[in-house]
mmCIF file of C-alpha atoms in Angstrom:
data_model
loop_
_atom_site.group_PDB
_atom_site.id
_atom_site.type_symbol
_atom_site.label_atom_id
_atom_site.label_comp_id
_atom_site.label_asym_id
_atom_site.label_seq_id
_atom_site.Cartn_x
_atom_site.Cartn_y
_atom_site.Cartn_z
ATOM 1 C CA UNK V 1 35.660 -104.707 107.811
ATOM 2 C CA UNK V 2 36.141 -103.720 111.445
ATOM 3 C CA UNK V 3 39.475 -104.866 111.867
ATOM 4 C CA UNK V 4 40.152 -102.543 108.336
ATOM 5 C CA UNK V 5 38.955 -99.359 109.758
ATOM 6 C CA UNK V 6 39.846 -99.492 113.568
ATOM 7 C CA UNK V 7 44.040 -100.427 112.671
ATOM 8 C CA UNK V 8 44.548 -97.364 110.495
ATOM 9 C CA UNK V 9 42.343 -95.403 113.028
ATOM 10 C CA UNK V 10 43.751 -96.767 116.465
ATOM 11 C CA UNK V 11 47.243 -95.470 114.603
ATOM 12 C CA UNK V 12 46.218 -92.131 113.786
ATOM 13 C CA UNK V 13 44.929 -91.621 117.217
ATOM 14 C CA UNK V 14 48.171 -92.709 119.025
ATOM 15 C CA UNK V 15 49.732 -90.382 116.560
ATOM 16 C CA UNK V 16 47.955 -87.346 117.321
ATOM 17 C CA UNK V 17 48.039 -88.425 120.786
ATOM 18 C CA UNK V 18 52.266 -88.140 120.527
ATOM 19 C CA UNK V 19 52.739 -85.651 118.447
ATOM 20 C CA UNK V 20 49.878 -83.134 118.805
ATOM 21 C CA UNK V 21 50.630 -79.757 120.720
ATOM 22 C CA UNK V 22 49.134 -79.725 123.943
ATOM 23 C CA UNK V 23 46.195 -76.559 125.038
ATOM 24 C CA UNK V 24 47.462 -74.905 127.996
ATOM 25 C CA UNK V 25 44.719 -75.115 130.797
ATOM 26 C CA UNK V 26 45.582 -71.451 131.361
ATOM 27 C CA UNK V 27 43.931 -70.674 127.801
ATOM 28 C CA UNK V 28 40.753 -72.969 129.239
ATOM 29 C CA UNK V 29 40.169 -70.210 132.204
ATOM 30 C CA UNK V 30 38.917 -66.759 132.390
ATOM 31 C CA UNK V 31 39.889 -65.251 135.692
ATOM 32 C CA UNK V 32 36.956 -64.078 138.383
ATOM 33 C CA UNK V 33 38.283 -61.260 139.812
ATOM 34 C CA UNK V 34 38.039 -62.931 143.386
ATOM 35 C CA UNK V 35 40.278 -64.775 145.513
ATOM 36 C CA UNK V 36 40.086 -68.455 146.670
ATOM 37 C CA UNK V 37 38.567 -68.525 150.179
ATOM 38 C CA UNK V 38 39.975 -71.913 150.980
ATOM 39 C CA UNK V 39 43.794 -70.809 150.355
ATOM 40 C CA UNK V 40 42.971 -67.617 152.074
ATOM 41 C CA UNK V 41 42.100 -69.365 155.420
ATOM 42 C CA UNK V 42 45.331 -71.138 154.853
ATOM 43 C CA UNK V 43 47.290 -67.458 153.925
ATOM 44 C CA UNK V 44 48.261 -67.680 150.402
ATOM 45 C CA UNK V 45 46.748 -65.880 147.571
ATOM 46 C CA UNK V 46 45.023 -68.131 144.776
ATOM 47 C CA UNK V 47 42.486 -66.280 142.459
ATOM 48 C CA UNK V 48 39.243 -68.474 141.147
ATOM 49 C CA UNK V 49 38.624 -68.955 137.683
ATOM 50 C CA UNK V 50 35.923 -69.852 135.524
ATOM 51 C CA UNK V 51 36.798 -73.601 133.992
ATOM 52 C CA UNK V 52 34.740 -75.955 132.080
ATOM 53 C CA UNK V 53 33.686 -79.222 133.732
ATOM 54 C CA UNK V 54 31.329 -82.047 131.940
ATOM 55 C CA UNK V 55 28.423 -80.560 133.546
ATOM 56 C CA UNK V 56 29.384 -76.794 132.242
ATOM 57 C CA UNK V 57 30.997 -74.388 133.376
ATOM 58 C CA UNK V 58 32.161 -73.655 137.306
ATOM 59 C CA UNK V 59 34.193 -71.992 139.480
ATOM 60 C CA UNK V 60 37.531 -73.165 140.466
ATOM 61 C CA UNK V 61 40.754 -71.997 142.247
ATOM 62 C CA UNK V 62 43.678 -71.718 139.856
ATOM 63 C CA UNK V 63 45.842 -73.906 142.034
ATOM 64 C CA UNK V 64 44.056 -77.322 141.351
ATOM 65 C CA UNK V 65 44.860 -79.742 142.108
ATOM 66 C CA UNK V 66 46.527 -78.354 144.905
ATOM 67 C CA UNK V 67 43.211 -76.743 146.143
ATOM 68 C CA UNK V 68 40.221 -78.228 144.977
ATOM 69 C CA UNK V 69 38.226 -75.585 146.155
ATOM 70 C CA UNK V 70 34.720 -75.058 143.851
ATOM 71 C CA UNK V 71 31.853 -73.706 143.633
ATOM 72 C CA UNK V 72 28.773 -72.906 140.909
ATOM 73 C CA UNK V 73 28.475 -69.552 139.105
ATOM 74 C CA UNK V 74 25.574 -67.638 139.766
ATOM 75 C CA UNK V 75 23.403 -67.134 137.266
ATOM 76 C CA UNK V 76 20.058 -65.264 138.153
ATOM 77 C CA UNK V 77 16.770 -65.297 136.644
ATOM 78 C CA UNK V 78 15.380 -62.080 137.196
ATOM 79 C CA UNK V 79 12.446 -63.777 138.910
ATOM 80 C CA UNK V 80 11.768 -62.998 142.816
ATOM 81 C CA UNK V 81 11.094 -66.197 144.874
ATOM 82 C CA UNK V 82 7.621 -66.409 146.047
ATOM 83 C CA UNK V 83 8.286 -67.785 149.690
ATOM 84 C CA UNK V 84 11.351 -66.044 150.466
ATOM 85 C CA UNK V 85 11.342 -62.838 148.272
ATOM 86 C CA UNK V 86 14.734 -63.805 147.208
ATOM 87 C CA UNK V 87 16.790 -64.053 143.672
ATOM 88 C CA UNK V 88 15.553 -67.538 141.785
ATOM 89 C CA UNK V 89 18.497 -68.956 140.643
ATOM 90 C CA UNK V 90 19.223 -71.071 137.797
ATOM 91 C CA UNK V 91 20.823 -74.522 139.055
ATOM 92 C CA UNK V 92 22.064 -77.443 138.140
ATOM 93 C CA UNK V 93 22.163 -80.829 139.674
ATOM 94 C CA UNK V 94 25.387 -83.043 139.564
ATOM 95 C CA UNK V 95 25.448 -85.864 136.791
ATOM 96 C CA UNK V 96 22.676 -83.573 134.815
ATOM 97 C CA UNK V 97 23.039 -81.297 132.873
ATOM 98 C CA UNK V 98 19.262 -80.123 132.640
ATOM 99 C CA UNK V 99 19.131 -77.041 134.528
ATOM 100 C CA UNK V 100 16.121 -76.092 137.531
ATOM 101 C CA UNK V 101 15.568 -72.876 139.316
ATOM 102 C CA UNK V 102 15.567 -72.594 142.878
ATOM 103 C CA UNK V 103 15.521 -69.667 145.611
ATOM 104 C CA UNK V 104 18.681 -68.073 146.473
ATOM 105 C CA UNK V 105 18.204 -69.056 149.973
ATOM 106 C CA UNK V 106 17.682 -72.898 149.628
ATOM 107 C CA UNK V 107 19.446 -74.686 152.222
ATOM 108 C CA UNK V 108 19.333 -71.425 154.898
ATOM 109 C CA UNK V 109 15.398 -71.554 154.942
ATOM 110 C CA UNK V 110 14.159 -71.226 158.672
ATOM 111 C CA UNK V 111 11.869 -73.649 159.228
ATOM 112 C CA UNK V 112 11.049 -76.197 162.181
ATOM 113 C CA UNK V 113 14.217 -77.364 164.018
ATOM 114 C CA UNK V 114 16.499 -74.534 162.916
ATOM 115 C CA UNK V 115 13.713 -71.981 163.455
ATOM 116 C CA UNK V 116 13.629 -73.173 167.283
ATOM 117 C CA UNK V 117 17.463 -73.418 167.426
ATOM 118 C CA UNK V 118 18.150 -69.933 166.298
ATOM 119 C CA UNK V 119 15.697 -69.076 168.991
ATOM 120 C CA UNK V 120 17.480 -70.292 171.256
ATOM 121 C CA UNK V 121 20.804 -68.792 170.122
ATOM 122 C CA UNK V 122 19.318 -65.149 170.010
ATOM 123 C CA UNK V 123 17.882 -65.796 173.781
ATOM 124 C CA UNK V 124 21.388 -66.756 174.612
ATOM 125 C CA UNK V 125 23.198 -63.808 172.787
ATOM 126 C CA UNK V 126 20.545 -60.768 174.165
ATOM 127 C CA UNK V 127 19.877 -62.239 178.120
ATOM 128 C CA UNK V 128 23.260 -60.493 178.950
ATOM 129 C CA UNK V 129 21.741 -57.076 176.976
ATOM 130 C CA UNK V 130 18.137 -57.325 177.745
ATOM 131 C CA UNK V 131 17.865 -54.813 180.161
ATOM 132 C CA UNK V 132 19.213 -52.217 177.442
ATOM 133 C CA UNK V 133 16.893 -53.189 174.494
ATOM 134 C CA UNK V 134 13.516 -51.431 173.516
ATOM 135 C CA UNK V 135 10.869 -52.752 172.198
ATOM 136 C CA UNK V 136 11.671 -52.392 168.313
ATOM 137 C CA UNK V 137 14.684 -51.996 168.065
ATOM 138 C CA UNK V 138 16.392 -52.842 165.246
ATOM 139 C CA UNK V 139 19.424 -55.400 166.471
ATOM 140 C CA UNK V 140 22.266 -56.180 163.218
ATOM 141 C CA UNK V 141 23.810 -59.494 163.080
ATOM 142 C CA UNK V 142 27.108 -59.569 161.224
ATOM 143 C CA UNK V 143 28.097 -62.882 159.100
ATOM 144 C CA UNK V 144 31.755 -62.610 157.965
ATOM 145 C CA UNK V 145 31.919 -63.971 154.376
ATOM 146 C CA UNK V 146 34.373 -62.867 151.997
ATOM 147 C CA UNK V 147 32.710 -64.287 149.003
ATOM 148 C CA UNK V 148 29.270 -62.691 149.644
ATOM 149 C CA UNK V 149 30.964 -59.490 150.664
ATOM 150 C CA UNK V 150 33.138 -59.226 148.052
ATOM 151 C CA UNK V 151 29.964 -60.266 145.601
ATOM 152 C CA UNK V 152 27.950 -57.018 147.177
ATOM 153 C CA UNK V 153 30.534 -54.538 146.451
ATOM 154 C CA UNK V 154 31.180 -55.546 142.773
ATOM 155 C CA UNK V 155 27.272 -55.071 142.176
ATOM 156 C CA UNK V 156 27.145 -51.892 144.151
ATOM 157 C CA UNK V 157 30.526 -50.358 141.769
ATOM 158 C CA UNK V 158 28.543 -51.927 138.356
ATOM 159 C CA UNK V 159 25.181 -50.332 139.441
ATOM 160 C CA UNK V 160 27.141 -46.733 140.039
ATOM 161 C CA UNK V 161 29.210 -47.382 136.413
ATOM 162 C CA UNK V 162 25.696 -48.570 135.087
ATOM 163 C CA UNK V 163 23.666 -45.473 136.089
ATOM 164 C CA UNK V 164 26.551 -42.368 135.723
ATOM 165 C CA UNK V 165 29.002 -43.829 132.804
ATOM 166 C CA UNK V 166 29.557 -39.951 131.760
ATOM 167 C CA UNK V 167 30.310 -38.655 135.074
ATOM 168 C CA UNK V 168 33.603 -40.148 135.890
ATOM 169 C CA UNK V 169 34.413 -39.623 139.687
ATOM 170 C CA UNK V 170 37.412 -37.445 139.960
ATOM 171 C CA UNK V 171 38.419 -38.601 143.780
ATOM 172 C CA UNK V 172 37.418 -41.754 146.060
ATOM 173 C CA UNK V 173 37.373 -41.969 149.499
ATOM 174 C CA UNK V 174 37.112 -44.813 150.992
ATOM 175 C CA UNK V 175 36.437 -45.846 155.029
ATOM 176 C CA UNK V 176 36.713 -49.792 155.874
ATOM 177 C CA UNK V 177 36.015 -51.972 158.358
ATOM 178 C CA UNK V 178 38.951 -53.298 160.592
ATOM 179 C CA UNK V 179 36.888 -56.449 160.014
ATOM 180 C CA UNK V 180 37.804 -56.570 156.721
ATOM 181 C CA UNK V 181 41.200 -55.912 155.056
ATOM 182 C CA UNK V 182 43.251 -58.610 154.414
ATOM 183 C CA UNK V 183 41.948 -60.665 157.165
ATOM 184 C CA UNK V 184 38.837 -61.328 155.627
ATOM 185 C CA UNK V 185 40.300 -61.496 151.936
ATOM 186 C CA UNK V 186 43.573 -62.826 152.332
ATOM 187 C CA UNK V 187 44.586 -59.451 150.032
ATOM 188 C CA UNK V 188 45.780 -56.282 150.456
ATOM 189 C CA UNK V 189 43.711 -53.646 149.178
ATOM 190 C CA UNK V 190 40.812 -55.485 148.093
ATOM 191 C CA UNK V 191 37.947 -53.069 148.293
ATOM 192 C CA UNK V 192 40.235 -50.106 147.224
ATOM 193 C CA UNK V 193 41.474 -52.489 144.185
ATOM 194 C CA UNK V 194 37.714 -53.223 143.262
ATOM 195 C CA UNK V 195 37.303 -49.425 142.530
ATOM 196 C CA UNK V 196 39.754 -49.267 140.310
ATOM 197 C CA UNK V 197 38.951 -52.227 138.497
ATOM 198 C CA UNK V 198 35.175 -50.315 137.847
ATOM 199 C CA UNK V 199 35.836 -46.803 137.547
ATOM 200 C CA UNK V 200 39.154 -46.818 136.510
ATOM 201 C CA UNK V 201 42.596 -45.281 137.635
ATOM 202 C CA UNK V 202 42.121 -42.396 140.323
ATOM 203 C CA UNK V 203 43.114 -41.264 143.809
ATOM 204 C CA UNK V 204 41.863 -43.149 146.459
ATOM 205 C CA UNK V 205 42.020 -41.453 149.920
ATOM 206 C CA UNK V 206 40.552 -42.810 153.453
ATOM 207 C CA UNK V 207 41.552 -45.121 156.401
ATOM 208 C CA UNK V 208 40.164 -47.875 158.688
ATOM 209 C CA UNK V 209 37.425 -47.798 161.404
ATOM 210 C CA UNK V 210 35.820 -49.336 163.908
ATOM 211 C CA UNK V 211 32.255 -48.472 162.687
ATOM 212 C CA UNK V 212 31.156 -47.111 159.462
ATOM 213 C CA UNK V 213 28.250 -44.947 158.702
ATOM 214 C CA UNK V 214 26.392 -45.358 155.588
ATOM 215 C CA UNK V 215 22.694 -44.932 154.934
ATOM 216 C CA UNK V 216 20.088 -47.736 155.194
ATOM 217 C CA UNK V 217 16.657 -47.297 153.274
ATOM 218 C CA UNK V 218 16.878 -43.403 153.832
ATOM 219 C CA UNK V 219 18.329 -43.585 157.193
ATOM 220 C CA UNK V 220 21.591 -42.846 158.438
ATOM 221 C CA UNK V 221 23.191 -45.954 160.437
ATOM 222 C CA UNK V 222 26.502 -47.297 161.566
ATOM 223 C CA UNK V 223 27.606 -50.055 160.399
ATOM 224 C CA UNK V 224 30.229 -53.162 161.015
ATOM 225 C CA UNK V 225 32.322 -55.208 158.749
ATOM 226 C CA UNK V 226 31.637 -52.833 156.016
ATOM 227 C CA UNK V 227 32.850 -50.344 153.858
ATOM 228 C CA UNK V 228 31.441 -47.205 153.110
ATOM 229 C CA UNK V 229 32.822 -45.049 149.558
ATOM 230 C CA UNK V 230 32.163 -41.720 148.709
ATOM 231 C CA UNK V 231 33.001 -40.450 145.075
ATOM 232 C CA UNK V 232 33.442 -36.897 144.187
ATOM 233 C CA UNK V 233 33.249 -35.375 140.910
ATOM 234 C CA UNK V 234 35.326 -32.074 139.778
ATOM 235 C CA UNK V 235 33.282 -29.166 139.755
#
């Protein structure tokens, strides 16, 4: 009875194996909107897409298996972490497909040895300054990442389309870091190309700086590595 039903069915599969048209992986993908940081450190261009792996969706760049740069998509819970204050995110583990929820900052914690070694690090970065630091003063600490930077404006752009969809800016001007640019990105016109891509077609106007001023829980502040966008509406 075996031997009946597997025959006929071993053929058909060969069959549709041979003869069956193929799905384009390109029709498997829905694009990101970012770039690939791996090819960018490297110079070329790749953009990430979303693909579908046996544990669910992740991201990808579009080049594989040339790059096999990837990484999980984000997906937030709503819920604040209650050690850290940060986003709870919804994970998953690799070989399961069950998902868990942990903090945002898992894996950066500060805790133990790397509390004491970025101790030491800050001690070693301010002895040169100390003389010209008060007490409380607010020192920044700039991390260039593309991906987190790039992550930041997007939600910035969707909170302003979010909150004024029926005023439509009529101008954008827009003052970047030298920091950023297609150094950081590995494309031209990123930030500029992101507005566009939210509020739709309109003249852009601005330049790069070497410090960008941009408010900071009420305050006024200059800034570094980042980019700071005013839109104007017609009167």
């Amino acid at each position: 009875m075996l031997r009946e039903f597997y025959g006929p069915f071993d053929e058909m599969c060969s069959e549709a194996q041979e003869k069956s048209e193929r799905v384009s992986r390109s029709l498997l993908e829905r694009p990101t909107g970012e770039m690939c940081p791996t090819c960018a450190e490297e110079g070329n261009e790749s953009p990430l897409v979303i693909r579908i792996g046996r544990n669910g969706e992740f991201i990808g760049c579009s080049t594989f298996p040339a790059c096999k740069h990837t990484s999980n998509i984000r997906v937030e819970t709503g819920v604040k972490c209650p050690e850290t204050g940060g986003e709870l995110l919804e994970r998953k583990k690799q070989g399961r497909n069950r998902p868990f929820y942990g903090c945002e900052s898992f894996g950066f914690l500060l805790r133990g040895p790397r509390l004491e070694l970025l101790r030491r690090i800050l001690c070693d970065l301010l002895e040169p300054h100390v003389e010209r630091l008060r007490r409380h003063q607010v020192i920044q600490f700039h991390l260039r990442d593309a991906g987190a930077s790039a992550r930041d404006l997007r939600m910035l752009l969707q909170q302003r389309l979010d909150s004024a969809a029926d005023e439509a800016p009529a101008v954008a001007l827009l003052f970047s870091c030298l920091g950023r640019g297609e150094g950081l990105y590995g494309v031209a016109g990123h930030d500029s190309g992101m507005i566009v891509e939210h509020l739709g077609e309109l003249p852009i106007g601005g330049f790069f700086c070497g410090g960008e001023i941009g408010p900071v829980q009420g305050r006024t502040r200059v800034h570094g590595f980042t980019s700071s966008i005013a839109l104007l509406r017609a009167p």
